[in-house]
mmCIF file of C-alpha atoms and ligand atoms in Angstrom:
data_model
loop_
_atom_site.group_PDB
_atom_site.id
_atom_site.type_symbol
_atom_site.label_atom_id
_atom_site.label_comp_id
_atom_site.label_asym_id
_atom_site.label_seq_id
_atom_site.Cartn_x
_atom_site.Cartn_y
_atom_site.Cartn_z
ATOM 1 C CA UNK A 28 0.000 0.000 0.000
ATOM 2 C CA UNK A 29 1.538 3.650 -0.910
ATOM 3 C CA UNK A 30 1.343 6.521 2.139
ATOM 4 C CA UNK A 31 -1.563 8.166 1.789
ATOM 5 C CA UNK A 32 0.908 11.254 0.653
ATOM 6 C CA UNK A 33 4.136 10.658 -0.269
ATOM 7 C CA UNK A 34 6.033 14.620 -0.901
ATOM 8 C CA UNK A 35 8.608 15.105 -3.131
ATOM 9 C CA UNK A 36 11.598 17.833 -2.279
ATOM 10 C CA UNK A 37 14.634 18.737 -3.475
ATOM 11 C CA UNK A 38 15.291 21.097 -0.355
ATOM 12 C CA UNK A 39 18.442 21.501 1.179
ATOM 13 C CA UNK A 40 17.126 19.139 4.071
ATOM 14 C CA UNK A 41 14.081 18.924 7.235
ATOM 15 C CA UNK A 42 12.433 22.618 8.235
ATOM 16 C CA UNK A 43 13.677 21.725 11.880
ATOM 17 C CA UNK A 44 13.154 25.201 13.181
ATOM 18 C CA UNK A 45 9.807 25.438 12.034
ATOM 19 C CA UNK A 46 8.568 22.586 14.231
ATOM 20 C CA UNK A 47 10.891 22.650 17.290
ATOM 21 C CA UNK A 48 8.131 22.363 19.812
ATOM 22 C CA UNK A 49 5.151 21.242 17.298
ATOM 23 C CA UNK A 50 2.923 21.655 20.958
ATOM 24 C CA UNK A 51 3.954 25.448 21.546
ATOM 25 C CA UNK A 52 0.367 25.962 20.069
ATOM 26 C CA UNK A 53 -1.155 23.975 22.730
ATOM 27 C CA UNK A 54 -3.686 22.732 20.455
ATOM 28 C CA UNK A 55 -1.798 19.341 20.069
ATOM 29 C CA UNK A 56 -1.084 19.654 23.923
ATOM 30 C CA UNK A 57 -4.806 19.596 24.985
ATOM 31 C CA UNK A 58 -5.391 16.602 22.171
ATOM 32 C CA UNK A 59 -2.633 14.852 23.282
ATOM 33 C CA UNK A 60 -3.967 14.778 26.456
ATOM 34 C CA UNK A 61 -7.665 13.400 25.436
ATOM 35 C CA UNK A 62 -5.334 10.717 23.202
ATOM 36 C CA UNK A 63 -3.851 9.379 25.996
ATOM 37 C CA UNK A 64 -5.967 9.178 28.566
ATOM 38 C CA UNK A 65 -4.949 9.143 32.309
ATOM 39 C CA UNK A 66 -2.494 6.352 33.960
ATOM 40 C CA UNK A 67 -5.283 4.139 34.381
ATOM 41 C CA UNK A 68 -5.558 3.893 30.148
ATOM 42 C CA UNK A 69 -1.879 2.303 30.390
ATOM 43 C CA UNK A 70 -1.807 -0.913 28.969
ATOM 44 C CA UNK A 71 -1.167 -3.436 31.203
ATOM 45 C CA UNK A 72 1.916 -4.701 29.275
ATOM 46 C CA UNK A 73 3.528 -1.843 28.768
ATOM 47 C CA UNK A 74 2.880 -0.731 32.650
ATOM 48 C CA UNK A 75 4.369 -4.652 33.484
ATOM 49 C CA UNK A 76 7.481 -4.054 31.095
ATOM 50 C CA UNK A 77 8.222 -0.914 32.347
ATOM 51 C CA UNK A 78 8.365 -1.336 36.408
ATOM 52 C CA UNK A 79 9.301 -4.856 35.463
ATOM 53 C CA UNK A 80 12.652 -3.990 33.753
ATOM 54 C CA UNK A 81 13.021 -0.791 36.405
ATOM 55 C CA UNK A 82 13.136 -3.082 39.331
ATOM 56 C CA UNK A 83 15.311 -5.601 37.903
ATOM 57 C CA UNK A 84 18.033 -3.737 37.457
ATOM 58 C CA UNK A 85 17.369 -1.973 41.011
ATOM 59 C CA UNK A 86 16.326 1.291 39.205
ATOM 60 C CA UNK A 87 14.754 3.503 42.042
ATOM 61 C CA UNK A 88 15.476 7.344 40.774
ATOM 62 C CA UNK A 89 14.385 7.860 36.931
ATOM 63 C CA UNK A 90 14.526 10.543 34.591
ATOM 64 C CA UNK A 91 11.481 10.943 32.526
ATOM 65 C CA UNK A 92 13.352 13.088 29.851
ATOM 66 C CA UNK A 93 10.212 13.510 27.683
ATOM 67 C CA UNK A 94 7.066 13.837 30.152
ATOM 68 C CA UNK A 95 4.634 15.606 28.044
ATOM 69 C CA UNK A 96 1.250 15.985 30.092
ATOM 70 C CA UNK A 97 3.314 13.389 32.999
ATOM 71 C CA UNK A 98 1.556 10.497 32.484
ATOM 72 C CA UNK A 99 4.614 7.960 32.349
ATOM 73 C CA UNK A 100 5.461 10.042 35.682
ATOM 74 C CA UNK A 101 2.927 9.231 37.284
ATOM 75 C CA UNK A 102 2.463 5.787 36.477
ATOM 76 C CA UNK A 103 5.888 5.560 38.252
ATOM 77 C CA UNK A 104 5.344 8.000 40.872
ATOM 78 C CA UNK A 105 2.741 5.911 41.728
ATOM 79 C CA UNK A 106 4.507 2.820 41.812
ATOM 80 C CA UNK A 107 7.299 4.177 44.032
ATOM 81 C CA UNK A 108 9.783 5.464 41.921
ATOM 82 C CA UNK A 109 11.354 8.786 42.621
ATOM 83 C CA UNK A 110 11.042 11.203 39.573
ATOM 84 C CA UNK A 111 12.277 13.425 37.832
ATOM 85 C CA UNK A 112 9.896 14.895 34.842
ATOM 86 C CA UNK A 113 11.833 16.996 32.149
ATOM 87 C CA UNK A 114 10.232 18.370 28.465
ATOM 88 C CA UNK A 115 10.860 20.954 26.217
ATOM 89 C CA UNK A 116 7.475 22.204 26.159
ATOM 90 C CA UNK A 117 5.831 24.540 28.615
ATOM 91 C CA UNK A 118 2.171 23.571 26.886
ATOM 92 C CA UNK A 119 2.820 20.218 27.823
ATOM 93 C CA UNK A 120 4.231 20.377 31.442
ATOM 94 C CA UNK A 121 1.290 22.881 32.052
ATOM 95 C CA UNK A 122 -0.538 19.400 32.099
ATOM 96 C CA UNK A 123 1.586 18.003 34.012
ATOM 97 C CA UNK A 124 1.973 20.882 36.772
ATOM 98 C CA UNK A 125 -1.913 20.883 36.915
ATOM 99 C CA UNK A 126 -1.905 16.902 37.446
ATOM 100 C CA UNK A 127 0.984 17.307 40.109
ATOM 101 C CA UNK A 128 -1.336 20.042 42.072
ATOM 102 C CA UNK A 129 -4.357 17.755 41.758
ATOM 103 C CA UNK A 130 -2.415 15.077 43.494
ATOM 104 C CA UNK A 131 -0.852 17.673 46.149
ATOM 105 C CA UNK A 132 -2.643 15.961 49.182
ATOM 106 C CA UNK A 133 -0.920 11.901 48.226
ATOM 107 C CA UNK A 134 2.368 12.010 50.016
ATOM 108 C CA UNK A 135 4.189 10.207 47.182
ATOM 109 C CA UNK A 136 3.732 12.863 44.871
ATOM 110 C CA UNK A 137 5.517 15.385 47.484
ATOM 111 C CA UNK A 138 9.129 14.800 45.657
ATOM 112 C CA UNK A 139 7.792 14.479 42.228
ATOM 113 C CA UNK A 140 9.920 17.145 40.348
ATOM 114 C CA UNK A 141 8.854 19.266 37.137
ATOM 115 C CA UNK A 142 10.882 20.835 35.175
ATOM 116 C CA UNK A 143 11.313 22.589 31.414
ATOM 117 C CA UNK A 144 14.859 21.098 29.963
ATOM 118 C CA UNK A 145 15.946 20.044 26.370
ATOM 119 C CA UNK A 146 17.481 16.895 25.290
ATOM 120 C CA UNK A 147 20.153 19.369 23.574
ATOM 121 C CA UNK A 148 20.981 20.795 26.694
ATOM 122 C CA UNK A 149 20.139 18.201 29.435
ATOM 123 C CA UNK A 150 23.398 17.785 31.602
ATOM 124 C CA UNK A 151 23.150 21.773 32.268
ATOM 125 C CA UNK A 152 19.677 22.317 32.635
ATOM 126 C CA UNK A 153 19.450 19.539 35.208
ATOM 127 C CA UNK A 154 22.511 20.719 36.833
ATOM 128 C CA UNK A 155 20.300 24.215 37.406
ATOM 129 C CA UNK A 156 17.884 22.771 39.253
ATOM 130 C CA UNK A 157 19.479 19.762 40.852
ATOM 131 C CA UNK A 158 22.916 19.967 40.700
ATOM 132 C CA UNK A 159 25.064 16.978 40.519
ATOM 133 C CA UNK A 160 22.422 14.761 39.804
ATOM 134 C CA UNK A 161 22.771 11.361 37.794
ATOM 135 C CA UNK A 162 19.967 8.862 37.336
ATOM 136 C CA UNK A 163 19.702 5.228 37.891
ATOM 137 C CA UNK A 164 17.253 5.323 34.708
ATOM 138 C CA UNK A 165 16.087 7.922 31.368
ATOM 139 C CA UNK A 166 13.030 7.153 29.752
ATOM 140 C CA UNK A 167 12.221 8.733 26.839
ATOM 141 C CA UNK A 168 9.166 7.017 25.576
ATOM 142 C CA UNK A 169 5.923 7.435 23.374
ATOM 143 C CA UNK A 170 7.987 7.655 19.887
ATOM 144 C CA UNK A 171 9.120 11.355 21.591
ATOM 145 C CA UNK A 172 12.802 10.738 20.308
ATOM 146 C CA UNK A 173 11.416 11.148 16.654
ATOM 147 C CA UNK A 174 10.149 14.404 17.662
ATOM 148 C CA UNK A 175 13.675 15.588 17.201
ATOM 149 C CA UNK A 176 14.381 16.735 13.424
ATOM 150 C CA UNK A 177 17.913 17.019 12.534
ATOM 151 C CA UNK A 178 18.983 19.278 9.676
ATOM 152 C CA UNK A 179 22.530 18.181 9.513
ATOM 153 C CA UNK A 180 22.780 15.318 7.283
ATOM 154 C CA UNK A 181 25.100 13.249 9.739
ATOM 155 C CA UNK A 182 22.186 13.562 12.519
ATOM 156 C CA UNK A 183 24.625 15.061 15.047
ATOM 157 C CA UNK A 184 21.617 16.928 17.069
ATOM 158 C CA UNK A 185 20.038 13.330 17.656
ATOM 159 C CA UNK A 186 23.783 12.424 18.500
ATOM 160 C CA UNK A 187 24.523 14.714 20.897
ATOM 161 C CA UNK A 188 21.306 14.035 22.379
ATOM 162 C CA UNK A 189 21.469 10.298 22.728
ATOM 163 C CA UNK A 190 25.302 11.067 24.611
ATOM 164 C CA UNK A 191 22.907 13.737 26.570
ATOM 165 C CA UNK A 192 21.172 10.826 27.901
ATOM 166 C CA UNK A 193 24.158 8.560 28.391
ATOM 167 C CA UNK A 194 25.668 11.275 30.328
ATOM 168 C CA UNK A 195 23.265 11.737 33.206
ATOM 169 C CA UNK A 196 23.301 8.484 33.756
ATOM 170 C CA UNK A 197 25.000 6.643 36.858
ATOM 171 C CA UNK A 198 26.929 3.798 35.643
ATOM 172 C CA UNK A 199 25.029 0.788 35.599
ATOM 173 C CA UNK A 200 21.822 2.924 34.910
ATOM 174 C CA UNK A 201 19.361 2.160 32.204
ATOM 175 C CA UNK A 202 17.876 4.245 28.957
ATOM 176 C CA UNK A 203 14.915 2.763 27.818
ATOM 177 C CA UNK A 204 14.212 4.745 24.235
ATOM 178 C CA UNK A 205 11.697 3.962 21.788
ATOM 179 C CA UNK A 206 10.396 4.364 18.238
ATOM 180 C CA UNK A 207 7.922 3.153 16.170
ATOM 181 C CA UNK A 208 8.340 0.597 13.397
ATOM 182 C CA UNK A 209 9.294 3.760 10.787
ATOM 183 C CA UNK A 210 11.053 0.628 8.409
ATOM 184 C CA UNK A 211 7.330 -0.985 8.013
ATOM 185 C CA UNK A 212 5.803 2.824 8.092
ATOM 186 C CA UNK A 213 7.949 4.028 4.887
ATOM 187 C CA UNK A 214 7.207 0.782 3.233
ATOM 188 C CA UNK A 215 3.540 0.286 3.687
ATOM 189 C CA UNK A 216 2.991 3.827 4.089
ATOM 190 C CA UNK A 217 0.355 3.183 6.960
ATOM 191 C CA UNK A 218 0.905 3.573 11.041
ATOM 192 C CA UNK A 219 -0.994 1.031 12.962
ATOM 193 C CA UNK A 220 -4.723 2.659 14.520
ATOM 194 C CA UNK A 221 -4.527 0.795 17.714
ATOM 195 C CA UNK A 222 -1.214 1.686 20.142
ATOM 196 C CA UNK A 223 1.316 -0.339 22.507
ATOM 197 C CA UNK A 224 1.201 2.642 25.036
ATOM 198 C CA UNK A 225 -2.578 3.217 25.533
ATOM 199 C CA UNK A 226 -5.797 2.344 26.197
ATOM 200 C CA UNK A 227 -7.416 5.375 24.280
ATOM 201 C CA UNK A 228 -11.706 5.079 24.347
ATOM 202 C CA UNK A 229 -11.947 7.685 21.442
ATOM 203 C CA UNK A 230 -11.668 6.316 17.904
ATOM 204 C CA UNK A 231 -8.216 7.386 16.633
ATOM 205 C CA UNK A 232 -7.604 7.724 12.903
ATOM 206 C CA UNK A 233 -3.981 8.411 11.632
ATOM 207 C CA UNK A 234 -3.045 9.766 8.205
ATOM 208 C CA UNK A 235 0.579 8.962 7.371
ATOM 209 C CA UNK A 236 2.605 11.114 5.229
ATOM 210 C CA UNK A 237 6.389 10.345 4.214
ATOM 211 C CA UNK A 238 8.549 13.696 3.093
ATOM 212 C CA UNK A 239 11.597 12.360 0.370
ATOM 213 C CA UNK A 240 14.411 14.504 0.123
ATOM 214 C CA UNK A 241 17.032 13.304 -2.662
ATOM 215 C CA UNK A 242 15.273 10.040 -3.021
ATOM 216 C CA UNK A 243 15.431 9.478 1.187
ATOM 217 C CA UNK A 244 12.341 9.535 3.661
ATOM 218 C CA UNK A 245 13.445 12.486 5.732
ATOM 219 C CA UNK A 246 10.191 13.112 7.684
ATOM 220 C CA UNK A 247 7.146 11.252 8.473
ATOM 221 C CA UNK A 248 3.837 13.681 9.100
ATOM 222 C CA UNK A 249 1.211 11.574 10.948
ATOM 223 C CA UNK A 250 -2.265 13.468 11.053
ATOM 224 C CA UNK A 251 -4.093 12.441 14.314
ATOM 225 C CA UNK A 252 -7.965 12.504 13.995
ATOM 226 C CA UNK A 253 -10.363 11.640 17.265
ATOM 227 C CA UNK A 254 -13.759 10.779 15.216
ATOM 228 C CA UNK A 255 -16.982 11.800 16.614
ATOM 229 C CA UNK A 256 -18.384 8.821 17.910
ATOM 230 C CA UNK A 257 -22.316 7.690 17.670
ATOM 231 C CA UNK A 258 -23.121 6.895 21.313
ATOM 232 C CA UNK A 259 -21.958 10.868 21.353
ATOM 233 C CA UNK A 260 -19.249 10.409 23.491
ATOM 234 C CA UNK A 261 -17.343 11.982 20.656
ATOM 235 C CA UNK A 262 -19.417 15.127 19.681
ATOM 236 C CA UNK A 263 -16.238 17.220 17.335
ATOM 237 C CA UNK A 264 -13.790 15.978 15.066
ATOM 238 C CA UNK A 265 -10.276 16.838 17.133
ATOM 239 C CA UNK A 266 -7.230 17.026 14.666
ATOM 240 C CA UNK A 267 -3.829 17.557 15.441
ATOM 241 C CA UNK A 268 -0.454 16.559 12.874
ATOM 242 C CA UNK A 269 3.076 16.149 14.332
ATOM 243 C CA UNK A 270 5.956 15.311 12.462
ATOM 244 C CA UNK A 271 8.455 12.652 12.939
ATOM 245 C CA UNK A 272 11.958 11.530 12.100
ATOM 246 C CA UNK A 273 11.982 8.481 10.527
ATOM 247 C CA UNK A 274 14.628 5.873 12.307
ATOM 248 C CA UNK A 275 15.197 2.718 10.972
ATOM 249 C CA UNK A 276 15.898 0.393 13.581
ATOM 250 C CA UNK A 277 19.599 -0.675 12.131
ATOM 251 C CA UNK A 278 20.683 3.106 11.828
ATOM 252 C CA UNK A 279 19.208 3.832 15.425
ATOM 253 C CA UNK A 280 20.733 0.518 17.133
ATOM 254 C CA UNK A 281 23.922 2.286 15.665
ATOM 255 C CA UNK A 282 23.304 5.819 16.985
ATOM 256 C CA UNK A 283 22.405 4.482 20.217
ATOM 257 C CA UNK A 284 25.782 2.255 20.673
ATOM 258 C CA UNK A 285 28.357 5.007 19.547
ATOM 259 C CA UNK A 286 26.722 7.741 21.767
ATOM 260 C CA UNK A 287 27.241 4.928 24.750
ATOM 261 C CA UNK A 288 30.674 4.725 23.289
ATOM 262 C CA UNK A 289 30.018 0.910 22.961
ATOM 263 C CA UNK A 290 30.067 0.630 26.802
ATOM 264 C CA UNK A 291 26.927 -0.506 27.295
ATOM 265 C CA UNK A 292 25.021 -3.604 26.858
ATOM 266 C CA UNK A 293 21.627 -2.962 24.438
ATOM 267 C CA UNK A 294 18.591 -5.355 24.179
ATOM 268 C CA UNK A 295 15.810 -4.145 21.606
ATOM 269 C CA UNK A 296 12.466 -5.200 22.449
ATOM 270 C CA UNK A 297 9.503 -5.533 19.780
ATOM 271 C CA UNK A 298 5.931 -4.361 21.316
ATOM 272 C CA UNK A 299 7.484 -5.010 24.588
ATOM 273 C CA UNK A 300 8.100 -8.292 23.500
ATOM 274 C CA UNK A 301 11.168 -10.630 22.734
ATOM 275 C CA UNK A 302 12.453 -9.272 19.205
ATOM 276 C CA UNK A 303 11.650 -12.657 17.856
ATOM 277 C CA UNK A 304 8.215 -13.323 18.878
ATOM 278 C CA UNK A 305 6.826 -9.855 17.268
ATOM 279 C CA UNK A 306 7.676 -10.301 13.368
ATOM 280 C CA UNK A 307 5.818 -6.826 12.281
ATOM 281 C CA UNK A 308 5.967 -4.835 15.465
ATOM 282 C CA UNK A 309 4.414 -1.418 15.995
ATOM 283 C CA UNK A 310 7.434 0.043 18.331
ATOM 284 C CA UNK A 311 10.748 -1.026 18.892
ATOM 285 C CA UNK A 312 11.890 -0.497 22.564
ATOM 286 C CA UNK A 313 15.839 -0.759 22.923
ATOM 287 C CA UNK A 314 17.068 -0.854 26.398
ATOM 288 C CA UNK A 315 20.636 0.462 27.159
ATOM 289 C CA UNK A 316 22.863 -0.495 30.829
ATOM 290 C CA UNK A 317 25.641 1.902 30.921
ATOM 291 C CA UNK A 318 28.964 -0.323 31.874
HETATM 292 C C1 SAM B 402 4.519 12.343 22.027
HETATM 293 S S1 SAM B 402 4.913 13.301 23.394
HETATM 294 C C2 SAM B 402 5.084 11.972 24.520
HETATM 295 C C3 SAM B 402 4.967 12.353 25.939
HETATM 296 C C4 SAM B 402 4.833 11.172 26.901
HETATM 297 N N1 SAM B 402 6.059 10.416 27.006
HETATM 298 C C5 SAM B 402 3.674 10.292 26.507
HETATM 299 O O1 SAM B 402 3.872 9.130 26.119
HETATM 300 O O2 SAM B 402 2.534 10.762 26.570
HETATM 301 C C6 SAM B 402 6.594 13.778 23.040
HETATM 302 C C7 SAM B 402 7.192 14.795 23.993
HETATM 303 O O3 SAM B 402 8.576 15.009 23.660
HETATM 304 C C8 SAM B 402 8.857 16.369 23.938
HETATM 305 N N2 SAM B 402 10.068 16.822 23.246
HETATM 306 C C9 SAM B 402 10.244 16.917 21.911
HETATM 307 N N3 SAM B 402 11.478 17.393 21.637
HETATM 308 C C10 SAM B 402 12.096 17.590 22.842
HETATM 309 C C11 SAM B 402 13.391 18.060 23.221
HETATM 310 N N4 SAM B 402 14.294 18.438 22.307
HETATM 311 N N5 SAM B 402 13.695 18.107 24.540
HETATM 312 C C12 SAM B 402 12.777 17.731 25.470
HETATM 313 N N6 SAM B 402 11.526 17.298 25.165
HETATM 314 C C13 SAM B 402 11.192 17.220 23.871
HETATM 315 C C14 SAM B 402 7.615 17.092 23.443
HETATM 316 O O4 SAM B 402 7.509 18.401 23.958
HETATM 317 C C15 SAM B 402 6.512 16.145 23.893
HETATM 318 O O5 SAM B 402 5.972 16.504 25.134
#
């Protein structure tokens, strides 16, 4: 099956200024939100693989380096973890600030820390508000990582960032990472309707879109539509498009290992699955232990 659009550039490269934070709007903010859900709209698995892999490596302080509205953070927060909640966008940790002061009167979520930080400048911005501090784990789930565009053709910006993450690690500490299946995207030119990560009740329709520059998929556009429903539960059509860096999963297992300086053991997990058992997997999940 072709994408449903398929553009054509000869550009010098990705418009990465022009969709730094692609929630500064806050219209994709407040959608994002309804997409999601709350904590309780995890799925199971991905809640179980999560705290599952956390605790077996003795994980107990973790970096949620791409929090968005906080709901990752406060799965965790309320499984016992200490955390730390970092994004780029003020839109989006507006969501999260508002969640924290809903929760102000449940003693775990009295050390629950917000803050605004970016991947490209992670070791100092944490060292502004916590100085010193190195984490026994860095999530930075939900495909966020392919938020990050790169102009430069060698992808240092997505380089520096993945060392970003290495750095503020302790060693032994963990980065769980994701993306989706962008290999099966760019060849089928579809995104699968249903997700991994939640348990959304509104009917979720995504339009895929796969920018070519010089004959190479340089950016994948997904158009999110939330369908009015009949029951009415659904009364407006909510749209909201954000754009993506493709990774292929060989090119990204690569990335991953050089910014860890190939000191660090890396397991890749398919729908939070053994690679093996998932042959056409939505999300790839690799899992990084510094050494
Ligand atoms: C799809 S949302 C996912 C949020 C959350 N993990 C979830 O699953 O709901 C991606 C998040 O990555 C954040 N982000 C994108 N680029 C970033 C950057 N350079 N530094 C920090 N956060 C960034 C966005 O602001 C957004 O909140």
């Amino acid at each position: 099956m072709a994408a449903d659009k398929v553009f054509h550039s000869r550009s010098q490269g990705i418009p990465s200024e022009g969709v730094k934070d692609q929630y500064a709007d806050g219209i994709a903010a407040r959608i994002w939100k309804k997409y999601i859900g709350d904590s309780n709209q995890r799925t199971q698995n991905y809640k179980d693989f999560l705290t599952g892999i956390l605790r077996k490596h003795g994980c107990s302080n973790v970096l949620d380096a791409a929090c968005g509205t906080g709901i990752d953070s406060m799965m965790l927060v309320d499984e016992g973890f200490k955390v730390v909640s970092v994004d780029a966008s003020d839109k989006m940790l507006k969501h999260a600030l508002k969640a924290r002061w809903e929760k102000r009167k449940d003693p775990r979520y009295d050390e629950w820390v917000i803050e605004e930080a970016s991947w490209e400048t992670l070791p100092q911005d944490i060292d502004s508000f916590l100085p010193g501090a190195k984490f026994d784990a860095v999530i930075c789930l939900g495909n966020s990582f392919a938020h990050l565009l790169d102009e430069h053709e060698d992808q240092r910006t997505q380089k520096m960032c993945l060392e970003n993450f290495a750095k503020v690690l302790k060693p032994g500490g963990l980065l769980v990472i994701d993306h989706r299946n962008y290999d099966a995207m760019i060849d089928s030119g579809a995104t699968p309707g249903h997700s991994i990560y939640y348990n959304s009740k509104y009917p979720v329709d995504i339009k895929t879109s796969v920018l070519v520059v010089r004959g190479k998929p340089e950016l994948v556009a997904l158009d999110y539509c939330i369908c009015p429903t009949e029951n009415g539960d659904v009364s407006q059509k909510s749209e909201f498009r954000l754009c993506y860096y493709p990774h292929k999963l060989n090119k990204f297992t690569q990335m991953l290992d050089e910014a860890f300086k190939n000191r660090a053991t890396h397991d890749i997990y398919a729908d939070f699955k053994e690679l093996s058992q998932v042959p056409e997997p939505a999300y790839y999940i690799h899992v990084m232990k510094k050494l």
